[in-house]
mmCIF file of C-alpha atoms and ligand atoms in Angstrom:
data_model
loop_
_atom_site.group_PDB
_atom_site.id
_atom_site.type_symbol
_atom_site.label_atom_id
_atom_site.label_comp_id
_atom_site.label_asym_id
_atom_site.label_seq_id
_atom_site.Cartn_x
_atom_site.Cartn_y
_atom_site.Cartn_z
ATOM 1 C CA MET A 1 106.836 71.100 88.777
ATOM 2 C CA THR A 2 104.095 72.051 86.347
ATOM 3 C CA LEU A 3 104.433 75.815 86.236
ATOM 4 C CA ASP A 4 106.388 77.583 83.535
ATOM 5 C CA VAL A 5 109.256 79.415 85.290
ATOM 6 C CA GLU A 6 111.367 82.104 83.584
ATOM 7 C CA ILE A 7 114.442 83.354 85.375
ATOM 8 C CA CYS A 8 115.745 86.756 84.303
ATOM 9 C CA SER A 9 118.938 88.584 85.171
ATOM 10 C CA GLY A 10 116.947 91.400 86.800
ATOM 11 C CA THR A 11 113.558 92.942 87.356
ATOM 12 C CA GLU A 12 113.717 95.334 84.398
ATOM 13 C CA VAL A 13 114.414 92.428 82.025
ATOM 14 C CA ALA A 14 111.530 90.449 83.514
ATOM 15 C CA GLY A 15 109.277 93.510 83.269
ATOM 16 C CA GLN A 16 110.173 93.973 79.610
ATOM 17 C CA ARG A 17 109.440 90.317 78.784
ATOM 18 C CA VAL A 18 106.093 90.283 80.569
ATOM 19 C CA ALA A 19 105.137 93.627 79.016
ATOM 20 C CA ALA A 20 106.017 92.285 75.554
ATOM 21 C CA ARG A 21 103.580 89.403 76.053
ATOM 22 C CA ILE A 22 100.894 91.806 77.315
ATOM 23 C CA ALA A 23 101.502 94.112 74.341
ATOM 24 C CA ALA A 24 101.056 91.112 72.016
ATOM 25 C CA LEU A 25 97.765 90.282 73.725
ATOM 26 C CA ILE A 26 96.548 93.880 73.334
ATOM 27 C CA ARG A 27 97.498 93.948 69.642
ATOM 28 C CA ASP A 28 95.617 90.696 69.175
ATOM 29 C CA LYS A 29 92.639 91.742 71.290
ATOM 30 C CA PRO A 30 92.416 95.546 71.667
ATOM 31 C CA ASP A 31 89.498 95.246 74.125
ATOM 32 C CA ALA A 32 91.321 92.777 76.389
ATOM 33 C CA VAL A 33 90.575 92.629 80.107
ATOM 34 C CA ILE A 34 93.725 92.679 82.224
ATOM 35 C CA GLY A 35 93.952 92.089 85.961
ATOM 36 C CA VAL A 36 96.552 94.262 87.671
ATOM 37 C CA ALA A 37 98.453 93.947 90.941
ATOM 38 C CA THR A 38 99.909 96.781 93.003
ATOM 39 C CA GLY A 39 103.069 96.767 95.122
ATOM 40 C CA SER A 40 106.663 96.901 93.919
ATOM 41 C CA SER A 41 106.812 93.702 91.842
ATOM 42 C CA PRO A 42 104.721 94.722 88.804
ATOM 43 C CA GLU A 43 106.100 98.258 88.504
ATOM 44 C CA PRO A 44 108.825 97.262 85.959
ATOM 45 C CA VAL A 45 106.031 95.678 83.872
ATOM 46 C CA TYR A 46 104.042 98.923 83.889
ATOM 47 C CA ARG A 47 107.132 100.991 83.053
ATOM 48 C CA ALA A 48 107.881 98.707 80.103
ATOM 49 C CA LEU A 49 104.238 98.787 78.964
ATOM 50 C CA ALA A 50 104.380 102.588 78.967
ATOM 51 C CA ARG A 51 107.364 102.346 76.586
ATOM 52 C CA PHE A 52 105.310 100.116 74.247
ATOM 53 C CA VAL A 53 102.579 102.783 74.306
ATOM 54 C CA ASP A 54 105.162 105.494 73.562
ATOM 55 C CA ASP A 55 106.183 103.375 70.582
ATOM 56 C CA GLY A 56 102.617 103.253 69.259
ATOM 57 C CA LEU A 57 100.756 100.485 71.115
ATOM 58 C CA ASP A 58 97.103 101.500 71.524
ATOM 59 C CA ALA A 59 95.928 100.304 74.954
ATOM 60 C CA SER A 60 92.922 102.633 75.105
ATOM 61 C CA GLY A 61 90.403 99.821 74.608
ATOM 62 C CA VAL A 62 91.697 97.674 77.486
ATOM 63 C CA ARG A 63 89.753 97.354 80.739
ATOM 64 C CA TRP A 64 91.939 96.998 83.833
ATOM 65 C CA PHE A 65 90.743 95.278 87.015
ATOM 66 C CA ALA A 66 92.691 95.650 90.274
ATOM 67 C CA LEU A 67 93.321 92.643 92.463
ATOM 68 C CA ASP A 68 92.488 94.346 95.720
ATOM 69 C CA GLU A 69 91.936 97.547 97.689
ATOM 70 C CA TYR A 70 92.354 98.601 101.290
ATOM 71 C CA ILE A 71 89.244 99.198 103.365
ATOM 72 C CA GLY A 72 89.006 102.425 105.309
ATOM 73 C CA LEU A 73 91.394 104.800 103.569
ATOM 74 C CA PRO A 74 89.728 108.120 102.746
ATOM 75 C CA PRO A 75 88.784 108.533 99.050
ATOM 76 C CA GLY A 76 91.814 109.730 97.086
ATOM 77 C CA HIS A 77 94.346 108.638 99.741
ATOM 78 C CA PRO A 78 97.704 108.369 97.896
ATOM 79 C CA GLN A 79 98.218 104.772 99.072
ATOM 80 C CA SER A 80 94.770 103.552 98.088
ATOM 81 C CA TYR A 81 95.298 101.055 95.306
ATOM 82 C CA ARG A 82 93.116 103.146 92.998
ATOM 83 C CA ALA A 83 95.469 106.090 93.508
ATOM 84 C CA VAL A 84 98.572 103.889 93.125
ATOM 85 C CA LEU A 85 97.329 102.320 89.881
ATOM 86 C CA GLU A 86 96.365 105.734 88.505
ATOM 87 C CA ARG A 87 99.941 106.851 89.258
ATOM 88 C CA VAL A 88 101.900 103.839 87.962
ATOM 89 C CA LEU A 89 99.634 102.543 85.179
ATOM 90 C CA ILE A 90 96.816 104.806 84.004
ATOM 91 C CA GLY A 91 98.836 108.038 83.937
ATOM 92 C CA PRO A 92 102.026 106.679 82.305
ATOM 93 C CA LEU A 93 100.016 104.800 79.645
ATOM 94 C CA GLY A 94 97.873 107.887 78.962
ATOM 95 C CA LEU A 95 94.642 106.006 79.684
ATOM 96 C CA HIS A 96 91.257 107.204 80.845
ATOM 97 C CA PRO A 97 90.667 106.613 84.592
ATOM 98 C CA THR A 98 87.288 105.032 83.817
ATOM 99 C CA SER A 99 89.139 102.092 82.228
ATOM 100 C CA LEU A 100 90.376 101.155 85.722
ATOM 101 C CA HIS A 101 88.105 99.130 88.004
ATOM 102 C CA VAL A 102 88.989 98.784 91.687
ATOM 103 C CA PRO A 103 86.962 97.332 94.570
ATOM 104 C CA ASP A 104 85.283 100.127 96.547
ATOM 105 C CA GLY A 105 87.187 100.238 99.831
ATOM 106 C CA THR A 106 85.113 103.214 100.985
ATOM 107 C CA ALA A 107 81.739 101.466 100.607
ATOM 108 C CA ALA A 108 79.387 101.606 103.600
ATOM 109 C CA ASP A 109 78.932 97.845 103.239
ATOM 110 C CA PRO A 110 82.176 96.114 102.147
ATOM 111 C CA GLU A 111 80.426 92.774 101.633
ATOM 112 C CA VAL A 112 78.069 94.361 99.114
ATOM 113 C CA ALA A 113 81.068 96.039 97.415
ATOM 114 C CA ALA A 114 82.825 92.656 97.224
ATOM 115 C CA GLU A 115 79.813 91.038 95.583
ATOM 116 C CA ALA A 116 79.475 93.886 93.100
ATOM 117 C CA TYR A 117 83.165 93.614 92.185
ATOM 118 C CA GLU A 118 82.977 89.847 91.763
ATOM 119 C CA ALA A 119 79.992 90.280 89.440
ATOM 120 C CA ALA A 120 81.828 92.942 87.417
ATOM 121 C CA ILE A 121 84.894 90.733 86.976
ATOM 122 C CA ALA A 122 82.837 87.669 86.143
ATOM 123 C CA GLY A 123 80.954 89.708 83.541
ATOM 124 C CA ALA A 124 84.140 91.087 81.993
ATOM 125 C CA GLY A 125 86.213 87.867 81.989
ATOM 126 C CA VAL A 126 89.895 88.465 82.698
ATOM 127 C CA ASP A 127 92.140 87.510 79.773
ATOM 128 C CA LEU A 128 95.396 87.949 81.656
ATOM 129 C CA GLN A 129 96.126 88.502 85.349
ATOM 130 C CA ILE A 130 99.352 90.033 86.661
ATOM 131 C CA LEU A 131 100.292 88.873 90.157
ATOM 132 C CA GLY A 132 102.952 89.514 92.773
ATOM 133 C CA ILE A 133 103.463 87.176 95.716
ATOM 134 C CA GLY A 134 103.757 87.941 99.419
ATOM 135 C CA GLY A 135 106.611 86.622 101.550
ATOM 136 C CA ASN A 136 103.990 84.352 103.146
ATOM 137 C CA GLY A 137 102.764 83.044 99.788
ATOM 138 C CA HIS A 138 99.693 85.292 99.495
ATOM 139 C CA ILE A 139 98.343 86.344 96.106
ATOM 140 C CA GLY A 140 96.012 89.306 96.081
ATOM 141 C CA PHE A 141 95.368 89.640 99.783
ATOM 142 C CA ASN A 142 94.464 85.967 100.130
ATOM 143 C CA GLU A 143 96.493 85.205 103.223
ATOM 144 C CA PRO A 144 97.494 81.643 104.243
ATOM 145 C CA GLY A 145 94.420 79.645 105.223
ATOM 146 C CA THR A 146 92.075 81.383 102.758
ATOM 147 C CA PRO A 147 89.852 78.744 101.133
ATOM 148 C CA PHE A 148 90.726 78.004 97.516
ATOM 149 C CA SER A 149 87.004 78.414 96.769
ATOM 150 C CA ALA A 150 86.903 82.070 97.891
ATOM 151 C CA THR A 151 85.600 84.674 95.457
ATOM 152 C CA THR A 152 86.023 88.450 95.990
ATOM 153 C CA HIS A 153 85.693 89.058 99.715
ATOM 154 C CA ARG A 154 86.512 91.211 102.716
ATOM 155 C CA ALA A 155 89.751 90.024 104.347
ATOM 156 C CA THR A 156 92.052 90.863 107.229
ATOM 157 C CA LEU A 157 95.749 91.450 106.531
ATOM 158 C CA THR A 158 98.234 89.444 108.561
ATOM 159 C CA GLU A 159 100.723 91.312 110.717
ATOM 160 C CA SER A 160 103.557 90.231 108.387
ATOM 161 C CA THR A 161 101.742 91.723 105.384
ATOM 162 C CA ARG A 162 101.072 94.968 107.268
ATOM 163 C CA ARG A 163 104.761 95.139 108.248
ATOM 164 C CA ALA A 164 105.813 94.488 104.632
ATOM 165 C CA ASN A 165 103.507 97.288 103.387
ATOM 166 C CA ALA A 166 104.519 99.723 106.147
ATOM 167 C CA ARG A 167 107.156 101.094 103.750
ATOM 168 C CA PHE A 168 104.363 102.877 101.866
ATOM 169 C CA PHE A 169 102.872 104.512 104.997
ATOM 170 C CA PRO A 170 104.172 106.853 107.724
ATOM 171 C CA SER A 171 104.138 103.915 110.198
ATOM 172 C CA ALA A 172 103.118 100.262 110.427
ATOM 173 C CA ASP A 173 100.072 101.303 112.467
ATOM 174 C CA ALA A 174 98.857 103.413 109.562
ATOM 175 C CA VAL A 175 98.548 100.346 107.270
ATOM 176 C CA PRO A 176 94.873 99.386 107.053
ATOM 177 C CA VAL A 177 93.853 96.160 108.762
ATOM 178 C CA GLU A 178 91.225 95.136 106.228
ATOM 179 C CA CYS A 179 90.848 94.972 102.491
ATOM 180 C CA LEU A 180 88.681 93.762 99.656
ATOM 181 C CA THR A 181 90.438 91.189 97.508
ATOM 182 C CA GLN A 182 89.710 89.037 94.519
ATOM 183 C CA GLY A 183 89.482 85.499 95.862
ATOM 184 C CA LEU A 184 91.599 82.580 94.761
ATOM 185 C CA ALA A 185 88.707 81.186 92.717
ATOM 186 C CA THR A 186 88.351 84.596 91.034
ATOM 187 C CA ILE A 187 92.054 84.714 90.169
ATOM 188 C CA MET A 188 91.966 81.150 88.839
ATOM 189 C CA ARG A 189 89.315 82.096 86.251
ATOM 190 C CA ALA A 190 91.795 84.353 84.426
ATOM 191 C CA GLY A 191 92.764 82.975 81.021
ATOM 192 C CA ARG A 192 96.486 83.497 81.648
ATOM 193 C CA ILE A 193 98.546 84.474 84.663
ATOM 194 C CA GLU A 194 101.893 86.278 84.784
ATOM 195 C CA LEU A 195 103.412 86.237 88.287
ATOM 196 C CA VAL A 196 106.426 88.440 88.980
ATOM 197 C CA ALA A 197 108.710 88.204 91.994
ATOM 198 C CA SER A 198 112.135 89.458 92.941
ATOM 199 C CA GLY A 199 114.462 89.450 95.911
ATOM 200 C CA SER A 200 115.709 86.809 98.336
ATOM 201 C CA HIS A 201 112.854 87.625 100.764
ATOM 202 C CA LYS A 202 110.497 85.975 98.251
ATOM 203 C CA ALA A 203 112.608 82.850 97.636
ATOM 204 C CA ASP A 204 110.876 80.531 100.133
ATOM 205 C CA ALA A 205 107.382 81.607 99.119
ATOM 206 C CA VAL A 206 108.228 81.188 95.433
ATOM 207 C CA ALA A 207 109.653 77.687 95.988
ATOM 208 C CA ALA A 208 106.603 76.669 98.028
ATOM 209 C CA ALA A 209 104.276 78.029 95.356
ATOM 210 C CA VAL A 210 106.084 76.446 92.449
ATOM 211 C CA ARG A 211 107.078 73.036 93.762
ATOM 212 C CA GLY A 212 105.539 72.612 97.207
ATOM 213 C CA PRO A 213 102.307 70.797 97.926
ATOM 214 C CA VAL A 214 99.129 72.511 96.738
ATOM 215 C CA THR A 215 97.807 73.716 100.062
ATOM 216 C CA GLU A 216 95.738 76.596 101.430
ATOM 217 C CA GLN A 217 98.708 77.313 103.713
ATOM 218 C CA CYS A 218 100.497 78.618 100.606
ATOM 219 C CA PRO A 219 97.755 80.371 98.618
ATOM 220 C CA ALA A 220 99.974 80.813 95.532
ATOM 221 C CA SER A 221 100.384 77.028 95.284
ATOM 222 C CA ILE A 222 96.881 76.916 93.754
ATOM 223 C CA LEU A 223 98.504 78.254 90.575
ATOM 224 C CA GLN A 224 99.913 74.754 89.976
ATOM 225 C CA ARG A 225 96.328 73.851 89.012
ATOM 226 C CA HIS A 226 96.058 76.622 86.398
ATOM 227 C CA PRO A 227 96.818 75.606 82.802
ATOM 228 C CA ASP A 228 98.601 78.793 81.689
ATOM 229 C CA VAL A 229 100.878 80.466 84.235
ATOM 230 C CA CYS A 230 104.296 82.016 83.778
ATOM 231 C CA VAL A 231 106.333 82.681 86.943
ATOM 232 C CA ASN A 232 108.854 85.431 86.199
ATOM 233 C CA LEU A 233 111.723 85.544 88.678
ATOM 234 C CA ASP A 234 115.047 87.234 89.217
ATOM 235 C CA THR A 235 117.903 85.016 90.356
ATOM 236 C CA ASP A 236 117.442 85.899 94.062
ATOM 237 C CA SER A 237 113.756 84.990 94.222
ATOM 238 C CA ALA A 238 114.461 81.815 92.203
ATOM 239 C CA ALA A 239 117.207 80.655 94.571
ATOM 240 C CA ALA A 240 115.206 77.960 96.399
ATOM 241 C CA VAL A 241 113.259 76.629 93.413
ATOM 242 C CA TYR A 242 115.974 74.247 92.186
ATOM 243 C CA GLU A 243 117.544 73.370 95.550
ATOM 244 C CA SER A 244 117.504 69.615 96.169
ATOM 245 C CA SER A 245 115.009 68.698 98.853
HETATM 246 C C1 F6R B 301 99.013 93.725 95.464
HETATM 247 C C2 F6R B 301 98.798 92.401 96.015
HETATM 248 C C3 F6R B 301 99.845 91.660 96.771
HETATM 249 C C4 F6R B 301 101.272 91.951 96.313
HETATM 250 C C5 F6R B 301 102.272 91.226 97.217
HETATM 251 C C6 F6R B 301 103.703 91.521 96.828
HETATM 252 O O1 F6R B 301 97.887 94.160 94.734
HETATM 253 O O2 F6R B 301 97.739 91.909 95.867
HETATM 254 O O3 F6R B 301 99.595 90.280 96.677
HETATM 255 O O4 F6R B 301 101.432 91.533 94.983
HETATM 256 O O5 F6R B 301 102.064 91.608 98.545
HETATM 257 O O6 F6R B 301 103.939 92.883 97.040
HETATM 258 P P1 F6R B 301 105.310 93.532 96.525
HETATM 259 O O7 F6R B 301 105.331 93.393 95.067
HETATM 260 O O8 F6R B 301 105.230 94.975 96.956
HETATM 261 O O9 F6R B 301 106.415 92.789 97.196
#
């Protein structure tokens, strides 16, 4: 196992530790570029970061780049990832919305929007990327089978991902089918990666990512090839990592 794994007693503790490392980065480099995930996993990180800001951390020079965005939600839809990140990150940290960059899921031509986003990220250079992980091992919306060489692209969500995200929508049918996502090659260019996971429903995916073979069937396993990754787990999501095989 090559990845650095930190097991915490709970998600708030993990969030505090990850946020402390991000705060240190921002103090060191006030114009840092930080890649941000949506979903439940990173929310404790954003809550803890907001406390650092309350205590005087100046994050106003940071540029934030989202991992992904749904295609087809109307502009301003409360579950669009732009709206979610404005709610859980930009608002609580008192930041300007223009510091947040999100792929344009409303673009007439999603492929053109994907290319534009890839160019923007490549130009900015991500210093640190926050990731969650799907129960099927996805990172961003790179579902199993996505080539490791993929850059930002238009992708189709698997049924299991749509079911998992149905909790944010009135019904599973209301979850968009398509998205724009940073590709695995895009994610791998980040200088550092902080992955957060919690809950027993993530245990198999975490174990496959951390100590399974590096395979496109488990997209997160590509992280074993990155030189600077910290995998932050609670005890439930870590349960299968140290099981004897
Ligand atoms: C979110 C994203 C996804 C989530 C993953 C876990 O921007 O790209 O990869 O990180 O689906 O979601 P949660 O944290 O809600 O379990």
